[in-house]
Amino acid sequence: MMREWLVTTVASACLMPGIALAQAAPGEAIIRDPASAEESANNGAGLEEIIVTAQRRVESSQRAAVAINVVDGAALLKAGVTQADRLNEQVPALSIQPTSTGNLIFIRGVGNFTLTQNSDPATAFNYDGVYVGRPTGTVGVFYDLERVEVLKGPQGTLYGRNATGGAINVIPTQPKPGEFSGHGSLSYGNYDSLIAEAAVNIPMGDDGALRISGMRSKRDGYNRDGTSDEDIAALRVQLKARLAPNLTVRLAADHANLGGVGTSVGYDGSYAYNPPSGKYVFRPASVPASDGVLTPLAQAYRITNSAGPAGRKLDPLAITPYQNNHFYGANGLIEWTTPIGTLSVIPAWRYSKLDYLATSGAFGALQHETDEQYSLEARFSGNRVGRIDYTIGALYYHEEILADIALSTSASAVFSNARYVTASIAPFGRLTLHLDDRVRLVGGIRYTEDRKRFAGTTISGAIVCQLRVGGVPTCPNAPLFPVAESPAQLPFPFPAAGSPPAPLRVGGVPTGALLIRADRNDNQRLTNRRATYRGAIEFDLATQSMLYASVETGYRSGGFSAATGFETYDPEFITAYTVGSKNRFFDNRVQLNIEGFWWEYKDQQVSSVRPDLSGRITNITQNIGQSRIRGIEVEARVLATPTTLISGDVQYLDSRNKSFTYVNQNNGVPPLTGCVSKLDTAANRYDVDCAGKPGFNSPKWTFNIAAQQTVHIGDFDLVASADTQYRGSRYLGFLYLPEQRAPGVWRSNAQVSFGPADGKWSMAAFVRNIENNRTPVYSATQPIANILVSTRAAPRTYGARAAFKF
């Protein structure tokens, strides 16, 4: 039934009235390179062709039989994209949520709600052909780019582990041997936003070049307390040379600094348990979420909320958030062409140094972390032998994370240090069998072995009120935890390890509260092994029309949680069935791509902050379910006239949890959740069941519509463009609370530019998010005080940009 549904979906789309699929004459070869399309585009007679390397070979995006969205560098520059989350506007299947510590990436509902060191992302983020293991390292790379490729669905053969949702390939513009060229742009807008980008390409003889590029982006915060600002400085240097007729080497190094205050949250409200009804009651905040959490109004609201077991109200948040994060990288590409194929070797090293104090979840989180990874990938793409061409290779990847974290939730505090080490090796291969000039069979397999180690210590403290008034814990004079780097810096004595709970006193006077200490030591090892595969068939209907169908599997490695009862978790798996059609019609003026997909997601890893089985609040990652994800995406581009371009992209997504269960420790009241919970009296814990709920970040409908009109004025062009996106309602938080369901929303952008027809310079004015919709993009609750907070989308922004190139 599954395959029948997919085949029917694509077949119906291909038989749409008014669209005739061109057929090749008997015996006529199907042209597989984009030369004819490029020639048409260069004549101004057709749509431009975009070249991709998503399948580890150079080909037109229209000839790549994979589910892919491509955004070229010019479009990114025009849209002012400096961070990954702005890709949401370009790719309907993609949802990237910025947080104070990095980006949460989801593709069609497959992703994770955590950036902690113990959990891997579900989308492989590749920069310049190098896998970036930590989501915190996905900043400071969006400048001087050739393109960004978004591959939807598991990429288990060519990209490997941790690509169950897909892959994002960020590809810089390479040095151009023998050419002196460059470009620059400067934009200024509201919120005192300044974005500068420049690149210069310096020839080094006819066979080499040096390319230097950089970016500076700085603006005020979108929130009234100054948070959610941007302060990025980045530099990239590349050297490329043809050392011999069959040997080319490219070396690259980059650095980025992320400063400023960082992304923050705002208050949405809080929940209070009502014993007579047995339900939680939501009380909306008396302050706009766009205030952030540090304005006087937000602080006044904060102190009206309970500090949970401490038996008193919260204190104002007494921190000054900052971030000073540095990211470094060096990588190379060695390409050796032989009579039988091309060998590519990619050595790489990346290093991150994080130093920040964030208003994480409306409380203080202090972190010092270093992430270091190095990898070596080798691929051999063989020349076609008879009916067969092939790619074989192997990847070695090593990562080490050292993290010191201090987190205060007022009534509790955590001080931890941890070391995570991952060593992964993965041989892979892919083979294409050309049955004839029209039909190809593709098969691929990858074997991955991940060896992980985790060692760390965690010191936790909890303030628990012992006095009750009317059955309610009441200790109004009990102190609360400030943000401190270690227990020694706290303003009150912290019990020694193994000590019993200590009474808390202020000025020698008992407060009625106890300070409870709990220590945890971890030293664990884990090995995961998995073979993933791809099988596909491709059929050329005509020179620029093709059908394809594939099945591919993906795997995300298991790992550790510093949580009692949840010490380790298993890998997750996904199997994706896809059928699609890619077409160009009417002399390359109309493009219509259709994709149907059905994904089976098993042993799903989900992360959340909740009590472990010892009652300690911590981040837990575990396998809690399986889901079915299916839908259809239709992409169209029409060059209505030589100067009028219209495009649209529609995605229908049906994502549903087939099973989704976890346990929550009983602390006297039911857990806060929008799912069904049932008390297991024997185990003294609640079983929570979210089966039947839609997947996270899974809007049923997403629309992207854009139009561009060029008006020739002598030797100059006036270009007006507009686009709008609708993203349907979706759940943004782990608990499935009604308030965590974002409403459907439209966001629109517009731009007008003017410059000479040769593109040597241009001036533009732009406005983004015309509707000024600041809906939430991420939502979470703080489990001690049950406060709901959210990160909001950027407000309306506008400005002007000047650019030149030579």
PDB file of C-alpha atoms in Angstrom, residues 516-746:
ATOM      1  CA  ILE A 516      20.350  18.760  49.467  1.00  0.00           C
ATOM      2  CA  ARG A 517      23.463  17.727  47.585  1.00  0.00           C
ATOM      3  CA  ALA A 518      23.673  14.857  45.097  1.00  0.00           C
ATOM      4  CA  ASP A 519      26.806  13.779  43.226  1.00  0.00           C
ATOM      5  CA  ARG A 520      27.115  11.645  40.147  1.00  0.00           C
ATOM      6  CA  ASN A 521      30.180  10.141  38.464  1.00  0.00           C
ATOM      7  CA  ASP A 522      30.070   8.684  34.960  1.00  0.00           C
ATOM      8  CA  ASN A 523      32.607   6.603  33.085  1.00  0.00           C
ATOM      9  CA  GLN A 524      31.034   4.733  30.201  1.00  0.00           C
ATOM     10  CA  ARG A 525      31.835   3.267  26.800  1.00  0.00           C
ATOM     11  CA  LEU A 526      29.525   2.457  23.936  1.00  0.00           C
ATOM     12  CA  THR A 527      29.938   0.946  20.471  1.00  0.00           C
ATOM     13  CA  ASN A 528      27.317   1.149  17.707  1.00  0.00           C
ATOM     14  CA  ARG A 529      27.561  -0.560  14.319  1.00  0.00           C
ATOM     15  CA  ARG A 530      25.208  -0.241  11.386  1.00  0.00           C
ATOM     16  CA  ALA A 531      25.018  -0.852   7.650  1.00  0.00           C
ATOM     17  CA  THR A 532      22.842   1.602   5.711  1.00  0.00           C
ATOM     18  CA  TYR A 533      21.889   1.354   2.066  1.00  0.00           C
ATOM     19  CA  ARG A 534      20.272   3.010  -0.931  1.00  0.00           C
ATOM     20  CA  GLY A 535      18.562   1.486  -3.927  1.00  0.00           C
ATOM     21  CA  ALA A 536      17.105   3.543  -6.783  1.00  0.00           C
ATOM     22  CA  ILE A 537      15.907   3.442 -10.363  1.00  0.00           C
ATOM     23  CA  GLU A 538      16.123   6.411 -12.736  1.00  0.00           C
ATOM     24  CA  PHE A 539      14.287   6.735 -16.041  1.00  0.00           C
ATOM     25  CA  ASP A 540      14.791   9.532 -18.583  1.00  0.00           C
ATOM     26  CA  LEU A 541      11.506  10.418 -20.240  1.00  0.00           C
ATOM     27  CA  ALA A 542      13.166  13.042 -22.440  1.00  0.00           C
ATOM     28  CA  THR A 543      16.238  15.265 -22.549  1.00  0.00           C
ATOM     29  CA  GLN A 544      14.979  17.327 -19.613  1.00  0.00           C
ATOM     30  CA  SER A 545      12.398  15.034 -17.997  1.00  0.00           C
ATOM     31  CA  MET A 546      13.080  12.145 -15.664  1.00  0.00           C
ATOM     32  CA  LEU A 547      11.372   9.848 -13.163  1.00  0.00           C
ATOM     33  CA  TYR A 548      13.054   8.245 -10.180  1.00  0.00           C
ATOM     34  CA  ALA A 549      12.190   6.037  -7.232  1.00  0.00           C
ATOM     35  CA  SER A 550      14.391   5.146  -4.272  1.00  0.00           C
ATOM     36  CA  VAL A 551      14.563   3.518  -0.888  1.00  0.00           C
ATOM     37  CA  GLU A 552      17.263   4.674   1.533  1.00  0.00           C
ATOM     38  CA  THR A 553      18.013   4.062   5.177  1.00  0.00           C
ATOM     39  CA  GLY A 554      19.594   6.309   7.790  1.00  0.00           C
ATOM     40  CA  TYR A 555      21.071   5.857  11.237  1.00  0.00           C
ATOM     41  CA  ARG A 556      21.806   8.175  14.133  1.00  0.00           C
ATOM     42  CA  SER A 557      24.300   6.897  16.679  1.00  0.00           C
ATOM     43  CA  GLY A 558      23.354   6.084  20.258  1.00  0.00           C
ATOM     44  CA  GLY A 559      24.908   7.800  23.245  1.00  0.00           C
ATOM     45  CA  PHE A 560      24.836   8.706  26.916  1.00  0.00           C
ATOM     46  CA  SER A 561      22.756  10.669  29.396  1.00  0.00           C
ATOM     47  CA  ALA A 562      24.039  11.706  32.814  1.00  0.00           C
ATOM     48  CA  ALA A 563      20.711  10.600  34.268  1.00  0.00           C
ATOM     49  CA  THR A 564      19.766   7.793  36.644  1.00  0.00           C
ATOM     50  CA  GLY A 565      17.765   5.173  34.819  1.00  0.00           C
ATOM     51  CA  PHE A 566      18.614   6.614  31.394  1.00  0.00           C
ATOM     52  CA  GLU A 567      22.389   6.164  31.255  1.00  0.00           C
ATOM     53  CA  THR A 568      22.534   5.114  27.600  1.00  0.00           C
ATOM     54  CA  TYR A 569      20.256   5.171  24.585  1.00  0.00           C
ATOM     55  CA  ASP A 570      20.246   3.179  21.348  1.00  0.00           C
ATOM     56  CA  PRO A 571      20.629   4.341  17.744  1.00  0.00           C
ATOM     57  CA  GLU A 572      17.600   5.506  15.790  1.00  0.00           C
ATOM     58  CA  PHE A 573      16.762   4.396  12.269  1.00  0.00           C
ATOM     59  CA  ILE A 574      14.744   5.677   9.363  1.00  0.00           C
ATOM     60  CA  THR A 575      13.702   4.132   6.078  1.00  0.00           C
ATOM     61  CA  ALA A 576      12.600   6.517   3.328  1.00  0.00           C
ATOM     62  CA  TYR A 577      10.651   5.628   0.200  1.00  0.00           C
ATOM     63  CA  THR A 578      10.687   8.356  -2.434  1.00  0.00           C
ATOM     64  CA  VAL A 579       9.332   8.743  -5.961  1.00  0.00           C
ATOM     65  CA  GLY A 580       9.829  11.882  -7.978  1.00  0.00           C
ATOM     66  CA  SER A 581       9.856  13.564 -11.325  1.00  0.00           C
ATOM     67  CA  LYS A 582      12.007  16.471 -12.536  1.00  0.00           C
ATOM     68  CA  ASN A 583      11.052  18.279 -15.717  1.00  0.00           C
ATOM     69  CA  ARG A 584      11.797  21.264 -17.936  1.00  0.00           C
ATOM     70  CA  PHE A 585       9.287  22.203 -20.654  1.00  0.00           C
ATOM     71  CA  PHE A 586       8.615  24.824 -23.338  1.00  0.00           C
ATOM     72  CA  ASP A 587      12.174  25.579 -24.429  1.00  0.00           C
ATOM     73  CA  ASN A 588      13.474  25.500 -20.859  1.00  0.00           C
ATOM     74  CA  ARG A 589      11.001  28.151 -19.641  1.00  0.00           C
ATOM     75  CA  VAL A 590       8.972  25.975 -17.262  1.00  0.00           C
ATOM     76  CA  GLN A 591      10.306  23.758 -14.495  1.00  0.00           C
ATOM     77  CA  LEU A 592       8.099  21.314 -12.606  1.00  0.00           C
ATOM     78  CA  ASN A 593       9.502  19.001  -9.949  1.00  0.00           C
ATOM     79  CA  ILE A 594       7.312  16.646  -7.937  1.00  0.00           C
ATOM     80  CA  GLU A 595       8.288  14.413  -5.042  1.00  0.00           C
ATOM     81  CA  GLY A 596       6.270  11.957  -2.979  1.00  0.00           C
ATOM     82  CA  PHE A 597       7.767  10.518   0.198  1.00  0.00           C
ATOM     83  CA  TRP A 598       6.976   7.989   2.907  1.00  0.00           C
ATOM     84  CA  TRP A 599       9.340   7.664   5.877  1.00  0.00           C
ATOM     85  CA  GLU A 600       9.280   5.058   8.637  1.00  0.00           C
ATOM     86  CA  TYR A 601      11.056   6.387  11.742  1.00  0.00           C
ATOM     87  CA  LYS A 602      11.994   3.870  14.461  1.00  0.00           C
ATOM     88  CA  ASP A 603      13.621   4.009  17.912  1.00  0.00           C
ATOM     89  CA  GLN A 604      13.282   7.775  17.730  1.00  0.00           C
ATOM     90  CA  GLN A 605      15.705   9.667  19.964  1.00  0.00           C
ATOM     91  CA  VAL A 606      14.082  12.546  21.826  1.00  0.00           C
ATOM     92  CA  SER A 607      15.707  14.866  24.351  1.00  0.00           C
ATOM     93  CA  SER A 608      13.959  16.686  27.180  1.00  0.00           C
ATOM     94  CA  VAL A 609      14.659  18.320  30.524  1.00  0.00           C
ATOM     95  CA  ARG A 610      12.793  16.459  33.274  1.00  0.00           C
ATOM     96  CA  PRO A 611      13.417  14.482  36.501  1.00  0.00           C
ATOM     97  CA  ASP A 612      15.417  11.278  36.208  1.00  0.00           C
ATOM     98  CA  LEU A 613      14.552   8.270  38.357  1.00  0.00           C
ATOM     99  CA  SER A 614      16.434   9.769  41.303  1.00  0.00           C
ATOM    100  CA  GLY A 615      14.287  12.916  41.090  1.00  0.00           C
ATOM    101  CA  ARG A 616      17.139  15.107  39.819  1.00  0.00           C
ATOM    102  CA  ILE A 617      16.251  17.536  37.002  1.00  0.00           C
ATOM    103  CA  THR A 618      18.529  16.858  34.037  1.00  0.00           C
ATOM    104  CA  ASN A 619      18.645  16.563  30.265  1.00  0.00           C
ATOM    105  CA  ILE A 620      17.564  13.093  29.183  1.00  0.00           C
ATOM    106  CA  THR A 621      17.914  11.594  25.712  1.00  0.00           C
ATOM    107  CA  GLN A 622      16.187   8.286  25.137  1.00  0.00           C
ATOM    108  CA  ASN A 623      14.440   6.169  22.505  1.00  0.00           C
ATOM    109  CA  ILE A 624      10.772   6.878  23.057  1.00  0.00           C
ATOM    110  CA  GLY A 625       8.899   6.111  19.892  1.00  0.00           C
ATOM    111  CA  GLN A 626       8.357   5.596  16.215  1.00  0.00           C
ATOM    112  CA  SER A 627       6.479   7.622  13.652  1.00  0.00           C
ATOM    113  CA  ARG A 628       5.264   7.670  10.074  1.00  0.00           C
ATOM    114  CA  ILE A 629       6.027  10.693   7.900  1.00  0.00           C
ATOM    115  CA  ARG A 630       4.534  11.047   4.433  1.00  0.00           C
ATOM    116  CA  GLY A 631       3.674  13.781   2.002  1.00  0.00           C
ATOM    117  CA  ILE A 632       4.216  15.420  -1.335  1.00  0.00           C
ATOM    118  CA  GLU A 633       6.197  18.457  -2.474  1.00  0.00           C
ATOM    119  CA  VAL A 634       5.663  20.281  -5.768  1.00  0.00           C
ATOM    120  CA  GLU A 635       8.126  22.900  -7.006  1.00  0.00           C
ATOM    121  CA  ALA A 636       7.480  25.061 -10.089  1.00  0.00           C
ATOM    122  CA  ARG A 637       9.380  27.843 -11.830  1.00  0.00           C
ATOM    123  CA  VAL A 638       8.049  29.720 -14.833  1.00  0.00           C
ATOM    124  CA  LEU A 639       9.912  32.236 -16.986  1.00  0.00           C
ATOM    125  CA  ALA A 640       6.673  33.866 -18.143  1.00  0.00           C
ATOM    126  CA  THR A 641       8.557  36.428 -20.261  1.00  0.00           C
ATOM    127  CA  PRO A 642      12.282  36.988 -20.718  1.00  0.00           C
ATOM    128  CA  THR A 643      12.053  39.453 -17.795  1.00  0.00           C
ATOM    129  CA  THR A 644       9.394  37.845 -15.582  1.00  0.00           C
ATOM    130  CA  LEU A 645      10.145  34.922 -13.280  1.00  0.00           C
ATOM    131  CA  ILE A 646       7.496  33.282 -11.077  1.00  0.00           C
ATOM    132  CA  SER A 647       8.181  30.402  -8.708  1.00  0.00           C
ATOM    133  CA  GLY A 648       6.284  28.409  -6.137  1.00  0.00           C
ATOM    134  CA  ASP A 649       6.866  25.503  -3.795  1.00  0.00           C
ATOM    135  CA  VAL A 650       4.124  23.610  -1.944  1.00  0.00           C
ATOM    136  CA  GLN A 651       4.650  20.887   0.638  1.00  0.00           C
ATOM    137  CA  TYR A 652       1.965  18.741   2.235  1.00  0.00           C
ATOM    138  CA  LEU A 653       3.260  16.881   5.290  1.00  0.00           C
ATOM    139  CA  ASP A 654       1.442  14.216   7.310  1.00  0.00           C
ATOM    140  CA  SER A 655       3.590  13.300  10.307  1.00  0.00           C
ATOM    141  CA  ARG A 656       2.154  11.129  13.076  1.00  0.00           C
ATOM    142  CA  ASN A 657       3.560   9.414  16.176  1.00  0.00           C
ATOM    143  CA  LYS A 658       2.767   5.700  15.979  1.00  0.00           C
ATOM    144  CA  SER A 659       4.189   5.287  19.477  1.00  0.00           C
ATOM    145  CA  PHE A 660       5.677   7.869  21.828  1.00  0.00           C
ATOM    146  CA  THR A 661       6.042   6.905  25.486  1.00  0.00           C
ATOM    147  CA  TYR A 662       8.261   7.896  28.371  1.00  0.00           C
ATOM    148  CA  VAL A 663       8.227   7.852  32.168  1.00  0.00           C
ATOM    149  CA  ASN A 664       8.189  10.761  34.579  1.00  0.00           C
ATOM    150  CA  GLN A 665       9.127  10.485  38.237  1.00  0.00           C
ATOM    151  CA  ASN A 666       6.236  11.057  40.657  1.00  0.00           C
ATOM    152  CA  ASN A 667       6.864  14.243  42.651  1.00  0.00           C
ATOM    153  CA  GLY A 668       3.410  14.400  44.213  1.00  0.00           C
ATOM    154  CA  VAL A 669       1.481  15.841  41.270  1.00  0.00           C
ATOM    155  CA  PRO A 670       0.948  14.649  37.687  1.00  0.00           C
ATOM    156  CA  PRO A 671       3.581  15.728  35.136  1.00  0.00           C
ATOM    157  CA  LEU A 672       2.943  18.818  33.048  1.00  0.00           C
ATOM    158  CA  THR A 673       2.103  17.512  29.574  1.00  0.00           C
ATOM    159  CA  GLY A 674      -0.378  17.801  26.766  1.00  0.00           C
ATOM    160  CA  CYS A 675      -0.359  14.000  26.405  1.00  0.00           C
ATOM    161  CA  VAL A 676      -2.063  11.229  28.360  1.00  0.00           C
ATOM    162  CA  SER A 677      -0.396  10.369  31.679  1.00  0.00           C
ATOM    163  CA  LYS A 678      -1.159   7.470  34.033  1.00  0.00           C
ATOM    164  CA  LEU A 679       0.263   6.763  37.485  1.00  0.00           C
ATOM    165  CA  ASP A 680       2.069   3.452  37.903  1.00  0.00           C
ATOM    166  CA  THR A 681       1.650   3.024  41.658  1.00  0.00           C
ATOM    167  CA  ALA A 682       3.994   0.028  41.874  1.00  0.00           C
ATOM    168  CA  ALA A 683       6.902   1.948  40.319  1.00  0.00           C
ATOM    169  CA  ASN A 684       5.757   5.319  41.764  1.00  0.00           C
ATOM    170  CA  ARG A 685       6.062   7.044  38.438  1.00  0.00           C
ATOM    171  CA  TYR A 686       3.882   8.328  35.608  1.00  0.00           C
ATOM    172  CA  ASP A 687       3.714   6.759  32.176  1.00  0.00           C
ATOM    173  CA  VAL A 688       3.230   9.436  29.507  1.00  0.00           C
ATOM    174  CA  ASP A 689       1.805   8.496  26.097  1.00  0.00           C
ATOM    175  CA  CYS A 690       1.878  10.926  23.142  1.00  0.00           C
ATOM    176  CA  ALA A 691       0.894   8.420  20.436  1.00  0.00           C
ATOM    177  CA  GLY A 692      -1.269   9.973  17.726  1.00  0.00           C
ATOM    178  CA  LYS A 693       0.289  13.422  18.069  1.00  0.00           C
ATOM    179  CA  PRO A 694       1.914  15.028  15.003  1.00  0.00           C
ATOM    180  CA  GLY A 695       5.685  15.176  14.804  1.00  0.00           C
ATOM    181  CA  PHE A 696       7.523  18.221  16.103  1.00  0.00           C
ATOM    182  CA  ASN A 697       7.999  21.081  13.655  1.00  0.00           C
ATOM    183  CA  SER A 698       5.705  19.390  11.138  1.00  0.00           C
ATOM    184  CA  PRO A 699       3.307  21.913   9.578  1.00  0.00           C
ATOM    185  CA  LYS A 700       0.716  20.187   7.423  1.00  0.00           C
ATOM    186  CA  TRP A 701       0.974  22.835   4.705  1.00  0.00           C
ATOM    187  CA  THR A 702       3.871  25.042   3.654  1.00  0.00           C
ATOM    188  CA  PHE A 703       3.765  27.433   0.689  1.00  0.00           C
ATOM    189  CA  ASN A 704       6.551  29.491  -0.866  1.00  0.00           C
ATOM    190  CA  ILE A 705       5.583  31.924  -3.650  1.00  0.00           C
ATOM    191  CA  ALA A 706       7.937  34.394  -5.342  1.00  0.00           C
ATOM    192  CA  ALA A 707       7.988  36.697  -8.358  1.00  0.00           C
ATOM    193  CA  GLN A 708      10.667  38.828  -9.987  1.00  0.00           C
ATOM    194  CA  GLN A 709      10.236  41.460 -12.689  1.00  0.00           C
ATOM    195  CA  THR A 710      13.105  43.088 -14.561  1.00  0.00           C
ATOM    196  CA  VAL A 711      12.596  46.380 -16.386  1.00  0.00           C
ATOM    197  CA  HIS A 712      15.304  47.423 -18.877  1.00  0.00           C
ATOM    198  CA  ILE A 713      16.043  51.160 -18.795  1.00  0.00           C
ATOM    199  CA  GLY A 714      18.682  51.776 -21.413  1.00  0.00           C
ATOM    200  CA  ASP A 715      21.848  50.118 -20.191  1.00  0.00           C
ATOM    201  CA  PHE A 716      20.394  49.678 -16.724  1.00  0.00           C
ATOM    202  CA  ASP A 717      18.026  47.217 -15.062  1.00  0.00           C
ATOM    203  CA  LEU A 718      15.376  47.868 -12.459  1.00  0.00           C
ATOM    204  CA  VAL A 719      14.513  44.602 -10.686  1.00  0.00           C
ATOM    205  CA  ALA A 720      11.500  44.283  -8.372  1.00  0.00           C
ATOM    206  CA  SER A 721      11.012  41.063  -6.421  1.00  0.00           C
ATOM    207  CA  ALA A 722       8.624  39.826  -3.763  1.00  0.00           C
ATOM    208  CA  ASP A 723       8.104  36.538  -1.971  1.00  0.00           C
ATOM    209  CA  THR A 724       5.839  35.167   0.701  1.00  0.00           C
ATOM    210  CA  GLN A 725       5.814  32.020   2.787  1.00  0.00           C
ATOM    211  CA  TYR A 726       3.037  30.305   4.700  1.00  0.00           C
ATOM    212  CA  ARG A 727       3.949  27.789   7.378  1.00  0.00           C
ATOM    213  CA  GLY A 728       1.056  25.968   9.009  1.00  0.00           C
ATOM    214  CA  SER A 729       0.544  25.377  12.711  1.00  0.00           C
ATOM    215  CA  ARG A 730       3.009  23.057  14.415  1.00  0.00           C
ATOM    216  CA  TYR A 731       4.240  21.965  17.843  1.00  0.00           C
ATOM    217  CA  LEU A 732       7.457  23.664  18.954  1.00  0.00           C
ATOM    218  CA  GLY A 733       8.106  21.950  22.275  1.00  0.00           C
ATOM    219  CA  PHE A 734       8.565  18.517  23.775  1.00  0.00           C
ATOM    220  CA  LEU A 735       5.511  18.543  26.076  1.00  0.00           C
ATOM    221  CA  TYR A 736       2.825  18.972  23.392  1.00  0.00           C
ATOM    222  CA  LEU A 737       1.135  21.686  25.437  1.00  0.00           C
ATOM    223  CA  PRO A 738      -1.586  23.653  23.621  1.00  0.00           C
ATOM    224  CA  GLU A 739       0.439  26.820  24.166  1.00  0.00           C
ATOM    225  CA  GLN A 740       3.419  25.163  22.424  1.00  0.00           C
ATOM    226  CA  ARG A 741       1.513  24.921  19.158  1.00  0.00           C
ATOM    227  CA  ALA A 742       2.499  27.837  16.939  1.00  0.00           C
ATOM    228  CA  PRO A 743      -0.272  29.179  14.714  1.00  0.00           C
ATOM    229  CA  GLY A 744      -0.063  29.188  10.939  1.00  0.00           C
ATOM    230  CA  VAL A 745       1.493  32.404   9.694  1.00  0.00           C
ATOM    231  CA  TRP A 746       2.411  34.295   6.518  1.00  0.00           C
TER     232      TRP A 746
END
